[in-house]
Amino acid sequence: MKNGEPKPGQPVPELIPERPSIPKVRTVARGCKACHLYKRGTQTVFGEGPSRADVMLVGEQPGDAEDLAGHPFVGPAGKLLDRALGEAAIDRTRVYVTNVVKHFKWEPRGKRRIHAKPNAAEIGACRPWLDIEIALVRPRVIVCLGATAAQALLGRGFRVTQQRGRFVDSPLAPLVTATVHPSSILRAPDDASRREEMAAFVKDLKTVAKAIRTPR
Ligand code: SF4
């Protein structure tokens, strides 16, 4: 670590080691206190996957299960994501998965911890972790999952409902696209709409599968 143990409010760029690698930055990020969310979540949930991956999936933040496990996309939404990747013929073990915010932000409701949307300051504070992940993993395709990730990476005017499944110009990677977050499919009001939304999600992922099969 550059400057010893991270201090509360110490910005992320000051924590990134001089010769970074994914294992090194993951280790340092464990102690991150750059925004107040470190007090709320159980632990930093850093991205996971191959150090070089064709596809990087970027969600909003870890959920309740991820916060406890310390791994991204291992809860119900992650299981649905695994199924959708399988249906789209994308090898899950070759995908790097991460979030724009690395701590779980939640509000108490009875005994439950309910997801709370991260604000612009929290997203901004955490963004350098994602930037270093992108720089090191060098994905060919970045897929933003849900509006928070899409707007953080592609601008506040980006509308997932209207622009999902299409590749957009971005300096972040050769191919960048967005689709829904798998948790939105779990929240569908009934089985019929859940099936419909799952089919649309798989269709978006198939576009990604086709792109990575195409020679550079
Ligand atoms: S949410 Fe991100 S910036 Fe904030 S403390 Fe956690 S890792 Fe650091």
Short mmCIF file of C-alpha atoms and ligand atoms in Angstrom, two decimals:
data_model
loop_
_atom_site.label_atom_id
_atom_site.label_comp_id
_atom_site.label_asym_id
_atom_site.label_seq_id
_atom_site.Cartn_x
_atom_site.Cartn_y
_atom_site.Cartn_z
CA MET A 1 0.00 0.00 0.00
CA LYS A 2 1.25 3.46 -0.91
CA ASN A 3 0.57 5.30 2.32
CA GLY A 4 -0.15 2.77 5.07
CA GLU A 5 -3.66 1.93 6.24
CA PRO A 6 -6.43 3.87 4.47
CA LYS A 7 -7.85 6.75 6.50
CA PRO A 8 -11.54 7.72 6.51
CA GLY A 9 -12.16 9.95 3.49
CA GLN A 10 -8.84 9.11 1.85
CA PRO A 11 -9.56 9.07 -1.90
CA VAL A 12 -9.20 5.82 -3.80
CA PRO A 13 -6.45 7.04 -6.20
CA GLU A 14 -4.18 7.47 -3.16
CA LEU A 15 -4.66 3.78 -2.32
CA ILE A 16 -3.89 2.28 -5.72
CA PRO A 17 -0.44 0.68 -5.72
CA GLU A 18 2.21 1.84 -8.17
CA ARG A 19 2.38 -1.41 -10.11
CA PRO A 20 -1.21 -2.52 -9.80
CA SER A 21 -2.64 -5.94 -10.52
CA ILE A 22 -6.14 -7.22 -9.80
CA PRO A 23 -5.05 -9.25 -6.72
CA LYS A 24 -3.11 -6.23 -5.36
CA VAL A 25 -5.93 -3.72 -5.81
CA ARG A 26 -8.48 -6.18 -4.43
CA THR A 27 -6.37 -6.50 -1.28
CA VAL A 28 -6.03 -2.74 -0.86
CA ALA A 29 -9.73 -2.15 -1.56
CA ARG A 30 -10.59 -4.29 1.47
CA GLY A 31 -9.55 -1.39 3.69
CA CYS A 32 -11.12 1.39 1.60
CA LYS A 33 -12.83 4.16 3.61
CA ALA A 34 -13.08 6.69 0.79
CA CYS A 35 -16.80 7.16 1.37
CA HIS A 36 -19.05 6.52 4.37
CA LEU A 37 -20.42 3.26 2.94
CA TYR A 38 -17.57 1.29 4.52
CA LYS A 39 -19.41 1.74 7.83
CA ARG A 40 -22.65 0.34 6.40
CA GLY A 41 -21.55 -2.77 4.56
CA THR A 42 -19.91 -5.84 6.08
CA GLN A 43 -16.96 -5.75 3.70
CA THR A 44 -15.71 -4.48 0.34
CA VAL A 45 -17.03 -6.70 -2.43
CA PHE A 46 -14.48 -6.35 -5.20
CA GLY A 47 -14.85 -7.66 -8.75
CA GLU A 48 -14.02 -11.27 -9.59
CA GLY A 49 -13.09 -13.23 -12.65
CA PRO A 50 -10.07 -13.79 -14.88
CA SER A 51 -7.40 -11.07 -14.73
CA ARG A 52 -7.88 -10.74 -18.49
CA ALA A 53 -11.43 -11.30 -19.69
CA ASP A 54 -13.31 -10.71 -22.94
CA VAL A 55 -16.44 -9.66 -21.07
CA MET A 56 -16.85 -7.46 -18.01
CA LEU A 57 -20.30 -7.19 -16.43
CA VAL A 58 -20.84 -4.13 -14.25
CA GLY A 59 -23.73 -3.98 -11.81
CA GLU A 60 -24.76 -1.33 -9.30
CA GLN A 61 -23.54 -2.59 -5.92
CA PRO A 62 -23.38 -5.83 -3.94
CA GLY A 63 -26.66 -7.03 -2.47
CA ASP A 64 -27.39 -8.54 0.91
CA ALA A 65 -26.03 -12.02 0.04
CA GLU A 66 -22.95 -10.59 -1.67
CA ASP A 67 -22.22 -8.33 1.30
CA LEU A 68 -22.20 -11.33 3.63
CA ALA A 69 -20.30 -13.65 1.29
CA GLY A 70 -17.79 -11.04 0.09
CA HIS A 71 -18.28 -12.07 -3.55
CA PRO A 72 -20.21 -10.33 -6.36
CA PHE A 73 -23.32 -11.84 -7.96
CA VAL A 74 -23.69 -14.85 -5.67
CA GLY A 75 -27.23 -14.10 -4.43
CA PRO A 76 -30.56 -14.69 -6.20
CA ALA A 77 -29.82 -12.11 -8.94
CA GLY A 78 -26.40 -13.71 -9.50
CA LYS A 79 -27.98 -17.15 -9.89
CA LEU A 80 -30.39 -15.74 -12.46
CA LEU A 81 -27.44 -14.11 -14.21
CA ASP A 82 -25.61 -17.46 -14.30
CA ARG A 83 -28.65 -19.06 -15.94
CA ALA A 84 -28.99 -16.25 -18.50
CA LEU A 85 -25.27 -16.43 -19.39
CA GLY A 86 -25.66 -20.18 -19.88
CA GLU A 87 -28.66 -19.67 -22.16
CA ALA A 88 -26.70 -17.09 -24.14
CA ALA A 89 -23.74 -19.53 -24.43
CA ILE A 90 -21.35 -17.22 -22.58
CA ASP A 91 -18.86 -19.09 -20.41
CA ARG A 92 -19.38 -17.66 -16.90
CA THR A 93 -15.86 -18.63 -15.83
CA ARG A 94 -14.44 -16.33 -18.52
CA VAL A 95 -16.44 -13.29 -17.45
CA TYR A 96 -15.25 -10.64 -14.98
CA VAL A 97 -18.11 -9.40 -12.77
CA THR A 98 -18.04 -6.26 -10.70
CA ASN A 99 -20.08 -3.27 -9.50
CA VAL A 100 -19.79 0.52 -9.71
CA VAL A 101 -20.00 0.69 -5.91
CA LYS A 102 -18.17 -1.91 -3.82
CA HIS A 103 -20.03 -1.66 -0.52
CA PHE A 104 -23.66 -2.63 0.14
CA LYS A 105 -25.83 0.40 0.84
CA TRP A 106 -28.97 -0.54 2.69
CA GLU A 107 -31.75 0.70 4.93
CA PRO A 108 -33.28 -1.31 7.78
CA ARG A 109 -36.84 -2.54 7.34
CA GLY A 110 -37.78 -4.63 10.34
CA LYS A 111 -35.11 -7.29 10.55
CA ARG A 112 -34.28 -7.01 6.84
CA ARG A 113 -31.67 -4.93 5.08
CA ILE A 114 -33.25 -3.31 2.05
CA HIS A 115 -31.16 -2.14 -0.90
CA ALA A 116 -30.72 1.63 -1.09
CA LYS A 117 -29.57 3.28 -4.31
CA PRO A 118 -26.07 4.76 -4.13
CA ASN A 119 -25.90 8.51 -4.78
CA ALA A 120 -23.61 10.40 -7.15
CA ALA A 121 -21.01 11.16 -4.45
CA GLU A 122 -20.73 7.48 -3.47
CA ILE A 123 -20.53 6.38 -7.10
CA GLY A 124 -17.89 9.05 -7.79
CA ALA A 125 -15.81 8.08 -4.76
CA CYS A 126 -15.80 4.41 -5.77
CA ARG A 127 -15.33 4.93 -9.51
CA PRO A 128 -11.50 4.74 -9.50
CA TRP A 129 -11.75 1.09 -8.38
CA LEU A 130 -13.82 0.32 -11.45
CA ASP A 131 -11.50 2.34 -13.68
CA ILE A 132 -8.48 0.37 -12.52
CA GLU A 133 -10.38 -2.91 -12.99
CA ILE A 134 -11.20 -1.91 -16.58
CA ALA A 135 -7.60 -0.82 -17.21
CA LEU A 136 -6.19 -4.12 -15.92
CA VAL A 137 -8.78 -6.59 -17.23
CA ARG A 138 -8.98 -4.81 -20.61
CA PRO A 139 -12.31 -6.36 -21.57
CA ARG A 140 -13.36 -6.44 -25.17
CA VAL A 141 -16.98 -5.92 -24.14
CA ILE A 142 -18.35 -4.06 -21.12
CA VAL A 143 -21.98 -4.77 -20.25
CA CYS A 144 -23.65 -2.37 -17.83
CA LEU A 145 -26.36 -4.12 -15.84
CA GLY A 146 -29.14 -1.71 -14.91
CA ALA A 147 -29.63 2.04 -14.96
CA THR A 148 -27.18 2.95 -12.19
CA ALA A 149 -24.25 1.24 -13.92
CA ALA A 150 -25.32 2.44 -17.37
CA GLN A 151 -25.68 6.06 -16.27
CA ALA A 152 -22.41 5.97 -14.32
CA LEU A 153 -20.51 4.69 -17.35
CA LEU A 154 -22.45 6.10 -20.28
CA GLY A 155 -23.87 9.35 -18.96
CA ARG A 156 -26.93 10.45 -17.03
CA GLY A 157 -29.00 10.72 -20.20
CA PHE A 158 -28.64 6.99 -20.98
CA ARG A 159 -31.98 5.14 -20.88
CA VAL A 160 -31.65 1.37 -20.49
CA THR A 161 -35.30 0.84 -21.46
CA GLN A 162 -34.74 2.52 -24.84
CA GLN A 163 -31.07 1.77 -25.58
CA ARG A 164 -30.54 -1.71 -24.14
CA GLY A 165 -28.80 -4.37 -26.21
CA ARG A 166 -27.11 -1.92 -28.59
CA PHE A 167 -23.41 -1.14 -28.70
CA VAL A 168 -22.56 2.49 -28.03
CA ASP A 169 -19.37 4.43 -28.61
CA SER A 170 -17.30 4.69 -25.46
CA PRO A 171 -13.62 5.10 -24.68
CA LEU A 172 -13.97 2.43 -21.97
CA ALA A 173 -13.74 -0.62 -24.25
CA PRO A 174 -14.03 -1.58 -27.92
CA LEU A 175 -17.65 -2.60 -27.33
CA VAL A 176 -19.90 -1.22 -24.62
CA THR A 177 -23.56 -1.98 -24.09
CA ALA A 178 -26.21 -2.03 -21.38
CA THR A 179 -29.12 -4.18 -20.36
CA VAL A 180 -31.28 -4.57 -17.28
CA HIS A 181 -29.99 -5.68 -13.90
CA PRO A 182 -31.00 -9.30 -13.23
CA SER A 183 -32.61 -8.23 -9.93
CA SER A 184 -35.24 -6.34 -11.95
CA ILE A 185 -36.31 -9.66 -13.50
CA LEU A 186 -36.76 -11.14 -10.03
CA ARG A 187 -39.03 -8.20 -9.17
CA ALA A 188 -41.34 -8.82 -12.16
CA PRO A 189 -44.97 -8.84 -10.99
CA ASP A 190 -45.90 -12.29 -12.32
CA ASP A 191 -44.51 -15.40 -14.02
CA ALA A 192 -45.48 -14.33 -17.52
CA SER A 193 -43.68 -10.99 -17.32
CA ARG A 194 -40.71 -12.64 -15.60
CA ARG A 195 -40.40 -15.09 -18.52
CA GLU A 196 -40.72 -12.24 -20.99
CA GLU A 197 -38.06 -10.15 -19.24
CA MET A 198 -35.72 -13.14 -18.95
CA ALA A 199 -36.06 -13.78 -22.69
CA ALA A 200 -35.22 -10.13 -23.44
CA PHE A 201 -32.21 -10.28 -21.09
CA VAL A 202 -30.91 -13.46 -22.76
CA LYS A 203 -31.42 -11.81 -26.16
CA ASP A 204 -29.21 -8.88 -25.08
CA LEU A 205 -26.55 -11.30 -23.80
CA LYS A 206 -26.68 -13.24 -27.08
CA THR A 207 -25.68 -10.01 -28.86
CA VAL A 208 -22.62 -9.96 -26.59
CA ALA A 209 -21.94 -13.67 -27.24
CA LYS A 210 -22.03 -13.05 -30.98
CA ALA A 211 -19.67 -10.08 -30.69
CA ILE A 212 -17.03 -12.03 -28.76
CA ARG A 213 -17.18 -14.89 -31.26
CA THR A 214 -16.41 -12.43 -34.06
CA PRO A 215 -12.65 -12.22 -34.74
CA ARG A 216 -11.11 -8.84 -33.83
S1 SF4 B 1 -18.18 2.15 -1.48
FE1 SF4 B 1 -16.27 2.21 -2.65
S2 SF4 B 1 -15.35 4.22 -2.17
FE2 SF4 B 1 -16.92 3.80 -0.64
S3 SF4 B 1 -15.76 2.85 1.05
FE3 SF4 B 1 -16.59 1.21 -0.24
S4 SF4 B 1 -14.96 0.69 -1.65
FE4 SF4 B 1 -14.45 2.70 -0.78
#
